[in-house]
């Protein structure tokens, strides 16, 4: 017996199926599940130095504490100490390694997790990093060319902007009674 398909919507209109989110990496999904299982109960808080270390904004917890003591960490516009309790929804501003990071706390964690899990714990509103200067490396010698000659060394110093010793503006060198050149006498 064949069943006729019945159209639930009049005029033959059907709803479009909801788009499916791409399946996350199984390893990442397992790590997220483990982090959530070890997570905090609702209403709990975490120290700011511990949280910025756990979500990999700084390399060590002591660097996080040092950044807080040095005034490089602000939460909701206020300068904070390392023991400040951060909560979900707080805006954290961290000035570190010549760059300012602006993040909004999405999830609280105490233990350091992998990078794919860590980025799910905050919303990154940081300005883009400054562009790296496209300057050719100066003074890199080919492998196996041996030790530079005096002429090569002077050329490298000139390229690096250090100037040659006999160039204008170089330090004055007084003669040595033994015939050697010694600076500053």
XYZ file of C-alpha atoms in Angstrom:
185
model
C 0.000 0.000 0.000
C 1.519 3.271 -1.108
C 1.068 6.307 1.054
C 0.474 9.545 -0.703
C 2.582 12.362 0.624
C 0.418 14.972 2.175
C 1.472 18.550 1.975
C 0.985 20.159 5.423
C 1.217 23.702 4.046
C -1.427 25.043 1.678
C -0.492 26.014 -1.877
C 2.366 23.494 -1.909
C 4.754 25.779 0.028
C 7.295 23.974 2.176
C 9.680 25.242 4.798
C 13.324 25.218 3.904
C 15.389 22.889 6.068
C 17.497 24.661 8.672
C 21.134 24.992 7.603
C 23.368 22.603 9.471
C 26.390 23.921 11.279
C 29.655 22.316 10.184
C 30.581 19.422 12.403
C 33.350 20.395 14.820
C 36.556 18.444 14.967
C 35.985 15.390 17.216
C 39.111 16.164 19.237
C 38.018 19.754 19.787
C 34.488 18.676 20.690
C 35.858 16.227 23.271
C 38.132 18.902 24.732
C 35.239 21.377 24.947
C 33.094 18.759 26.675
C 35.876 18.012 29.154
C 36.393 21.728 29.848
C 32.655 22.197 30.429
C 32.500 19.165 32.729
C 35.368 20.575 34.798
C 33.884 24.059 34.539
C 32.433 26.207 37.247
C 28.905 26.285 38.585
C 26.683 29.232 37.744
C 27.525 32.392 39.650
C 31.116 31.416 40.442
C 34.068 33.573 39.482
C 37.731 33.155 38.586
C 40.788 35.285 39.351
C 41.703 37.510 36.396
C 45.368 36.443 36.345
C 44.300 32.791 36.232
C 41.681 33.375 33.529
C 43.944 35.300 31.113
C 46.498 32.498 31.489
C 43.884 29.744 31.035
C 42.573 31.241 27.772
C 46.140 31.707 26.485
C 46.332 35.505 26.412
C 49.610 35.261 28.374
C 52.155 32.447 28.466
C 52.411 31.969 32.232
C 50.218 32.772 35.185
C 52.995 34.780 36.774
C 53.124 36.949 33.630
C 49.382 37.489 34.052
C 49.843 38.542 37.670
C 52.741 40.827 36.718
C 50.642 42.432 33.981
C 47.874 43.086 36.515
C 50.263 44.589 39.070
C 51.827 46.751 36.350
C 48.458 48.233 35.364
C 48.261 46.498 31.981
C 44.954 44.723 32.678
C 41.615 46.548 32.840
C 38.219 44.949 33.430
C 35.210 47.043 32.426
C 37.465 50.101 32.254
C 38.936 49.680 35.749
C 42.531 48.786 36.500
C 42.520 45.520 38.464
C 44.732 43.516 40.781
C 45.590 39.836 40.102
C 42.949 38.556 42.576
C 40.062 40.432 40.912
C 37.125 38.091 40.228
C 36.159 38.091 36.569
C 32.604 37.140 35.554
C 30.867 36.204 32.306
C 30.174 39.312 30.224
C 33.117 41.358 31.550
C 35.271 43.251 29.042
C 38.976 42.556 29.611
C 41.642 44.833 28.102
C 45.195 43.500 28.209
C 48.236 45.369 26.937
C 50.886 42.728 26.254
C 53.868 42.429 23.899
C 53.239 45.806 22.266
C 49.615 45.002 21.432
C 46.300 45.642 23.117
C 43.862 42.732 23.367
C 40.184 43.452 24.015
C 38.084 40.395 24.863
C 34.651 39.761 26.343
C 34.378 36.806 28.721
C 32.056 34.077 27.419
C 33.044 31.180 29.666
C 34.978 30.914 32.908
C 37.720 28.320 33.176
C 40.438 27.800 35.759
C 42.665 25.293 34.002
C 44.667 26.001 30.872
C 43.158 24.404 27.786
C 44.195 23.963 24.180
C 43.973 26.863 21.750
C 40.834 25.637 19.912
C 38.972 25.414 23.229
C 40.431 28.648 24.586
C 39.086 30.784 21.731
C 35.570 29.574 22.586
C 35.872 31.118 26.063
C 35.960 34.723 24.862
C 34.874 37.052 22.080
C 37.884 38.823 20.594
C 37.247 42.504 19.836
C 40.936 43.378 19.553
C 42.123 45.798 16.902
C 44.141 44.101 14.177
C 47.840 43.765 14.948
C 50.110 46.326 13.332
C 51.448 45.154 9.966
C 54.903 43.668 10.020
C 57.407 45.673 8.115
C 58.389 44.012 4.883
C 62.096 44.633 5.234
C 64.637 42.228 3.870
C 66.778 40.797 6.640
C 70.046 42.657 6.788
C 73.276 40.894 7.444
C 72.280 37.307 6.872
C 75.058 35.360 5.235
C 74.661 32.260 3.141
C 75.281 29.024 4.957
C 78.757 27.639 4.408
C 80.391 30.911 3.294
C 82.650 30.921 6.328
C 83.693 33.711 8.598
C 83.228 37.245 7.240
C 86.318 39.154 6.186
C 87.044 42.594 7.562
C 85.600 44.091 4.396
C 82.432 41.958 4.758
C 82.065 42.992 8.396
C 82.353 46.686 7.537
C 79.766 46.265 4.799
C 77.379 44.544 7.218
C 77.838 47.308 9.795
C 77.163 49.927 7.124
C 73.949 48.139 6.089
C 72.797 47.810 9.696
C 73.369 51.519 10.232
C 76.088 51.074 12.789
C 78.581 52.990 10.695
C 82.161 52.205 9.988
C 84.736 53.084 12.663
C 86.366 55.712 10.427
C 83.044 57.236 9.374
C 82.073 60.792 10.369
C 80.498 60.794 13.824
C 82.466 57.757 14.957
C 84.066 57.928 18.430
C 87.438 59.590 18.632
C 90.298 57.111 18.911
C 93.527 58.278 20.503
C 96.812 56.651 19.479
C 98.262 54.074 21.844
C 101.955 54.351 22.756
C 102.394 50.746 21.648
C 101.011 51.375 18.175
C 97.522 49.899 18.760
C 94.271 51.796 18.334
C 92.273 52.101 21.538
C 89.022 54.048 21.947
C 88.516 56.927 24.327
C 91.996 57.887 25.537
